[in-house]
Structure formats: C-alpha cells, structure tokens
PDB file of C-alpha atoms in Angstrom:
ATOM      1  CA  UNK B 655       0.673  18.059   0.876  1.00 66.00           C
ATOM      2  CA  UNK B 656      -0.151  14.414   1.594  1.00 85.00           C
ATOM      3  CA  UNK B 657       3.127  13.645   3.364  1.00 94.00           C
ATOM      4  CA  UNK B 658       2.222  16.289   5.937  1.00 95.00           C
ATOM      5  CA  UNK B 659      -1.082  14.504   6.587  1.00 95.00           C
ATOM      6  CA  UNK B 660       0.777  11.231   7.034  1.00 97.00           C
ATOM      7  CA  UNK B 661       3.422  12.886   9.211  1.00 96.00           C
ATOM      8  CA  UNK B 662       0.650  14.279  11.457  1.00 96.00           C
ATOM      9  CA  UNK B 663      -1.013  10.845  11.486  1.00 96.00           C
ATOM     10  CA  UNK B 664       2.173   9.172  12.739  1.00 97.00           C
ATOM     11  CA  UNK B 665       3.010  12.080  15.066  1.00 96.00           C
ATOM     12  CA  UNK B 666      -0.195  11.273  16.940  1.00 95.00           C
ATOM     13  CA  UNK B 667       1.086   7.721  17.363  1.00 96.00           C
ATOM     14  CA  UNK B 668       4.587   8.730  18.451  1.00 97.00           C
ATOM     15  CA  UNK B 669       6.090   7.317  15.251  1.00 97.00           C
ATOM     16  CA  UNK B 670       6.789  10.383  13.121  1.00 96.00           C
ATOM     17  CA  UNK B 671      10.561   9.981  13.434  1.00 97.00           C
ATOM     18  CA  UNK B 672      10.339   6.592  11.681  1.00 98.00           C
ATOM     19  CA  UNK B 673       9.263   8.194   8.393  1.00 97.00           C
ATOM     20  CA  UNK B 674      12.139   8.193   5.930  1.00 97.00           C
ATOM     21  CA  UNK B 675      12.433  10.817   3.196  1.00 96.00           C
ATOM     22  CA  UNK B 676      14.843  10.349   0.312  1.00 97.00           C
ATOM     23  CA  UNK B 677      16.707  12.750  -1.978  1.00 96.00           C
ATOM     24  CA  UNK B 678      15.617  10.475  -4.851  1.00 96.00           C
ATOM     25  CA  UNK B 679      12.253   9.206  -6.049  1.00 95.00           C
ATOM     26  CA  UNK B 680      10.666   6.166  -4.434  1.00 96.00           C
ATOM     27  CA  UNK B 681       7.573   6.376  -6.639  1.00 95.00           C
ATOM     28  CA  UNK B 682       7.852   2.824  -8.026  1.00 96.00           C
ATOM     29  CA  UNK B 683       8.646  -0.479  -6.361  1.00 97.00           C
ATOM     30  CA  UNK B 684      12.054  -0.575  -8.038  1.00 97.00           C
ATOM     31  CA  UNK B 685      12.948   3.009  -7.093  1.00 97.00           C
ATOM     32  CA  UNK B 686      11.748   2.510  -3.517  1.00 97.00           C
ATOM     33  CA  UNK B 687      13.819  -0.674  -3.177  1.00 97.00           C
ATOM     34  CA  UNK B 688      16.890   1.207  -4.418  1.00 97.00           C
ATOM     35  CA  UNK B 689      16.272   4.132  -2.049  1.00 97.00           C
ATOM     36  CA  UNK B 690      15.818   1.758   0.899  1.00 97.00           C
ATOM     37  CA  UNK B 691      18.494  -0.732  -0.171  1.00 97.00           C
ATOM     38  CA  UNK B 692      16.083  -3.643   0.216  1.00 97.00           C
ATOM     39  CA  UNK B 693      14.501  -6.316  -1.959  1.00 97.00           C
ATOM     40  CA  UNK B 694      11.625  -5.040  -4.146  1.00 97.00           C
ATOM     41  CA  UNK B 695       9.298  -7.684  -2.699  1.00 97.00           C
ATOM     42  CA  UNK B 696       9.480  -5.925   0.718  1.00 98.00           C
ATOM     43  CA  UNK B 697       8.001  -2.716  -0.669  1.00 98.00           C
ATOM     44  CA  UNK B 698       4.346  -2.579   0.397  1.00 98.00           C
ATOM     45  CA  UNK B 699       2.781  -1.085  -2.705  1.00 98.00           C
ATOM     46  CA  UNK B 700      -0.648   0.443  -2.312  1.00 98.00           C
ATOM     47  CA  UNK B 701      -2.891   0.015  -5.343  1.00 97.00           C
ATOM     48  CA  UNK B 702      -6.078   2.036  -5.774  1.00 97.00           C
ATOM     49  CA  UNK B 703      -9.224   0.669  -7.404  1.00 97.00           C
ATOM     50  CA  UNK B 704     -12.874   1.567  -7.854  1.00 96.00           C
ATOM     51  CA  UNK B 705     -15.437  -0.935  -6.538  1.00 96.00           C
ATOM     52  CA  UNK B 706     -19.161  -0.175  -6.680  1.00 94.00           C
ATOM     53  CA  UNK B 707     -18.430   3.519  -7.153  1.00 94.00           C
ATOM     54  CA  UNK B 708     -16.137   3.729  -4.115  1.00 95.00           C
ATOM     55  CA  UNK B 709     -12.338   3.856  -3.907  1.00 97.00           C
ATOM     56  CA  UNK B 710     -10.505   0.984  -2.270  1.00 98.00           C
ATOM     57  CA  UNK B 711      -6.838   0.417  -1.522  1.00 98.00           C
ATOM     58  CA  UNK B 712      -5.061  -2.914  -1.657  1.00 98.00           C
ATOM     59  CA  UNK B 713      -1.654  -3.093  -0.009  1.00 98.00           C
ATOM     60  CA  UNK B 714       0.428  -5.898  -1.529  1.00 98.00           C
ATOM     61  CA  UNK B 715       4.034  -7.053  -1.682  1.00 98.00           C
ATOM     62  CA  UNK B 716       6.170  -5.344  -4.290  1.00 97.00           C
ATOM     63  CA  UNK B 717       6.582  -8.480  -6.396  1.00 97.00           C
ATOM     64  CA  UNK B 718       2.885  -9.439  -6.323  1.00 97.00           C
ATOM     65  CA  UNK B 719       0.559  -8.740  -9.233  1.00 97.00           C
ATOM     66  CA  UNK B 720      -3.209  -8.486  -9.159  1.00 97.00           C
ATOM     67  CA  UNK B 721      -4.653 -11.807 -10.272  1.00 97.00           C
ATOM     68  CA  UNK B 722      -7.852 -10.921 -12.101  1.00 96.00           C
ATOM     69  CA  UNK B 723      -9.797 -14.132 -11.318  1.00 97.00           C
ATOM     70  CA  UNK B 724      -9.037 -13.799  -7.588  1.00 97.00           C
ATOM     71  CA  UNK B 725      -9.887 -10.085  -7.657  1.00 98.00           C
ATOM     72  CA  UNK B 726     -13.204 -10.769  -9.388  1.00 97.00           C
ATOM     73  CA  UNK B 727     -14.018 -13.551  -6.906  1.00 97.00           C
ATOM     74  CA  UNK B 728     -13.289 -11.187  -3.980  1.00 97.00           C
ATOM     75  CA  UNK B 729     -15.071  -8.069  -5.240  1.00 97.00           C
ATOM     76  CA  UNK B 730     -17.552  -9.439  -7.820  1.00 96.00           C
ATOM     77  CA  UNK B 731     -16.273  -7.003 -10.436  1.00 95.00           C
ATOM     78  CA  UNK B 732     -13.413  -6.570 -12.867  1.00 94.00           C
ATOM     79  CA  UNK B 733     -10.353  -4.756 -11.516  1.00 94.00           C
ATOM     80  CA  UNK B 734     -10.363  -1.068 -12.493  1.00 94.00           C
ATOM     81  CA  UNK B 735      -7.498   0.979 -11.173  1.00 96.00           C
ATOM     82  CA  UNK B 736      -8.056   4.644 -10.408  1.00 96.00           C
ATOM     83  CA  UNK B 737      -6.484   7.182 -12.728  1.00 95.00           C
ATOM     84  CA  UNK B 738      -3.791   9.434 -11.253  1.00 93.00           C
ATOM     85  CA  UNK B 739      -6.320  12.260 -10.930  1.00 95.00           C
ATOM     86  CA  UNK B 740      -8.924   9.998  -9.299  1.00 96.00           C
ATOM     87  CA  UNK B 741      -6.389   8.610  -6.821  1.00 94.00           C
ATOM     88  CA  UNK B 742      -5.330  12.039  -5.636  1.00 94.00           C
ATOM     89  CA  UNK B 743      -8.894  13.348  -5.401  1.00 96.00           C
ATOM     90  CA  UNK B 744     -10.632  10.277  -3.964  1.00 96.00           C
ATOM     91  CA  UNK B 745      -7.876   8.746  -1.826  1.00 96.00           C
ATOM     92  CA  UNK B 746      -5.990  11.896  -0.838  1.00 95.00           C
ATOM     93  CA  UNK B 747      -2.542  10.814  -2.035  1.00 95.00           C
ATOM     94  CA  UNK B 748      -0.903  11.204  -5.439  1.00 93.00           C
ATOM     95  CA  UNK B 749       0.249   8.178  -7.421  1.00 93.00           C
ATOM     96  CA  UNK B 750       3.784   7.344  -6.339  1.00 93.00           C
ATOM     97  CA  UNK B 751       2.963   8.158  -2.722  1.00 95.00           C
ATOM     98  CA  UNK B 752      -0.354   6.367  -2.251  1.00 96.00           C
ATOM     99  CA  UNK B 753      -0.396   4.692   1.154  1.00 97.00           C
ATOM    100  CA  UNK B 754      -2.973   3.305   3.587  1.00 97.00           C
ATOM    101  CA  UNK B 755      -2.455   6.079   6.160  1.00 97.00           C
ATOM    102  CA  UNK B 756      -4.361   9.351   6.550  1.00 96.00           C
ATOM    103  CA  UNK B 757      -6.635   8.590   3.603  1.00 96.00           C
ATOM    104  CA  UNK B 758      -9.880  10.379   2.843  1.00 96.00           C
ATOM    105  CA  UNK B 759     -13.018   9.222   4.667  1.00 96.00           C
ATOM    106  CA  UNK B 760     -14.808   6.315   3.003  1.00 95.00           C
ATOM    107  CA  UNK B 761     -11.705   4.712   1.488  1.00 97.00           C
ATOM    108  CA  UNK B 762     -11.655   0.999   2.298  1.00 97.00           C
ATOM    109  CA  UNK B 763      -8.219  -0.550   2.914  1.00 98.00           C
ATOM    110  CA  UNK B 764      -7.379  -4.227   2.375  1.00 98.00           C
ATOM    111  CA  UNK B 765      -4.120  -6.050   3.062  1.00 98.00           C
ATOM    112  CA  UNK B 766      -3.078  -8.783   0.645  1.00 98.00           C
ATOM    113  CA  UNK B 767      -1.789 -12.143   1.880  1.00 98.00           C
ATOM    114  CA  UNK B 768       1.413 -11.618  -0.153  1.00 98.00           C
ATOM    115  CA  UNK B 769       2.691  -9.384   2.691  1.00 98.00           C
ATOM    116  CA  UNK B 770       2.500 -12.061   5.386  1.00 97.00           C
ATOM    117  CA  UNK B 771       5.795 -13.711   4.381  1.00 97.00           C
ATOM    118  CA  UNK B 772       7.784 -10.735   5.734  1.00 98.00           C
ATOM    119  CA  UNK B 773       8.550  -9.536   9.255  1.00 97.00           C
ATOM    120  CA  UNK B 774       8.631  -5.907   8.091  1.00 98.00           C
ATOM    121  CA  UNK B 775       7.580  -4.051   4.945  1.00 98.00           C
ATOM    122  CA  UNK B 776       7.984  -0.529   3.591  1.00 98.00           C
ATOM    123  CA  UNK B 777       4.826   1.361   2.576  1.00 98.00           C
ATOM    124  CA  UNK B 778       5.013   4.907   1.197  1.00 97.00           C
ATOM    125  CA  UNK B 779       4.085   7.878   3.371  1.00 97.00           C
ATOM    126  CA  UNK B 780       2.095  10.128   1.056  1.00 95.00           C
ATOM    127  CA  UNK B 781       4.888  11.374  -1.220  1.00 96.00           C
ATOM    128  CA  UNK B 782       6.978   9.979  -4.049  1.00 96.00           C
ATOM    129  CA  UNK B 783      10.135  10.032  -1.916  1.00 97.00           C
ATOM    130  CA  UNK B 784       9.094   8.608   1.456  1.00 97.00           C
ATOM    131  CA  UNK B 785       8.538   5.324   3.287  1.00 98.00           C
ATOM    132  CA  UNK B 786       8.226   3.838   6.749  1.00 98.00           C
ATOM    133  CA  UNK B 787       9.321   0.409   7.935  1.00 98.00           C
ATOM    134  CA  UNK B 788       6.514  -1.380   9.761  1.00 98.00           C
ATOM    135  CA  UNK B 789       6.009  -4.851  11.154  1.00 98.00           C
ATOM    136  CA  UNK B 790       2.948  -6.658   9.833  1.00 98.00           C
ATOM    137  CA  UNK B 791       1.083  -6.102  13.161  1.00 98.00           C
ATOM    138  CA  UNK B 792       1.967  -2.383  12.949  1.00 98.00           C
ATOM    139  CA  UNK B 793       0.701  -2.257   9.372  1.00 98.00           C
ATOM    140  CA  UNK B 794      -2.541  -3.879  10.524  1.00 97.00           C
ATOM    141  CA  UNK B 795      -2.904  -1.426  13.385  1.00 96.00           C
ATOM    142  CA  UNK B 796      -2.101   1.785  11.534  1.00 96.00           C
ATOM    143  CA  UNK B 797      -3.717   1.105   8.169  1.00 95.00           C
ATOM    144  CA  UNK B 798      -7.224   0.680   9.626  1.00 86.00           C
ATOM    145  CA  UNK B 799      -7.686  -2.172   7.166  1.00 95.00           C
ATOM    146  CA  UNK B 800     -10.974  -4.012   6.786  1.00 96.00           C
ATOM    147  CA  UNK B 801      -9.606  -7.500   6.189  1.00 97.00           C
ATOM    148  CA  UNK B 802      -6.855  -9.661   4.765  1.00 98.00           C
ATOM    149  CA  UNK B 803      -7.570 -10.767   1.206  1.00 98.00           C
ATOM    150  CA  UNK B 804      -5.843 -12.923  -1.403  1.00 98.00           C
ATOM    151  CA  UNK B 805      -6.098 -11.206  -4.793  1.00 98.00           C
ATOM    152  CA  UNK B 806      -2.528 -11.439  -6.099  1.00 98.00           C
ATOM    153  CA  UNK B 807      -0.071 -13.919  -7.436  1.00 95.00           C
ATOM    154  CA  UNK B 808       3.664 -14.011  -7.073  1.00 91.00           C
ATOM    155  CA  UNK B 809       6.171 -14.303  -9.945  1.00 86.00           C
ATOM    156  CA  UNK B 810       6.749 -17.985  -9.270  1.00 78.00           C
ATOM    157  CA  UNK B 811       3.000 -18.539  -9.721  1.00 71.00           C
ATOM    158  CA  UNK B 812       2.956 -17.066 -13.244  1.00 61.00           C
ATOM    159  CA  UNK B 813       1.654 -19.393 -15.886  1.00 53.00           C
TER     160      UNK B 813
END
C-alpha cells in the first residue's frame, strides 16, 4: 500500500509521526480541507501528467488550476493527465492519494508557484485519507523536486 511507502519514507527522516490519517476521505481538495479544517487553497494537490512518454507530477495549491498556455510554454506539449490506472502504475500512488513522496523511479516532480503564498501546505501521503503539514522549505526538501514552475492560474485570474 502506498501510504506504507510514504510512512517508511518519512520514518527515515524522523517525521513519520507528522502524518495524519483521517476516518473520512481526503481524496479531493474539498474533502481534504474538511478533514484538516483548513482552507482548500492550502491543500497541496499533486497532479499527474504524461510528458514525452514519462510521468511527471505537479504540486499546486488547492485553488489553482492548470493554465493550458502556461503548461504548453513550460513543457512544449498539451497537458494530458494520467488516467487513474496510469497514475497508480507509473507514479506508485492511486488517485486521491497521489503525492510527491516515495514515488517510482523516473517520476519528475515540479512545484508550482501557487504554493509560495503559504507558510505551510498539506500534501497527501499516498492514501485517500492522509496528509502531512509541511513548510515550503520542507516540501522542497522532501519532494525531490526538479524546479519551481508557473503553470497555473488562481480563481481571481479567471477570465
């Protein structure tokens, strides 16, 4: 089970006790915000895409949406999200629990600029009822991200 991989990952960093598991689903931004009693924008959602035949993850704020022109400018291709089956097989986590920790080898992780407005955010931990609160520097350190990117837009930027 993916949460066990993530638990082991954080155990090796002395942070396992910070993982929160809920008696309710946290599989969507809204459900996670309810489970954590926080604003949806502070949920660090991890979106999975295919770029040049390889899976990538983009971690973005819960209220941010992929902005296709920015995405295409960044990756030189149209955004194509992984199916639920592809995400579990290629990334190592099922949809609803996809996170940037303990992923399969070869999965590139990017952090979106939409996260930088928060001191802490809540990414999932490999299951549809888990999360961990991390500072932005901790997210950088533990996600093994490649770079910060700007491929989203916030609700107030909607046309």
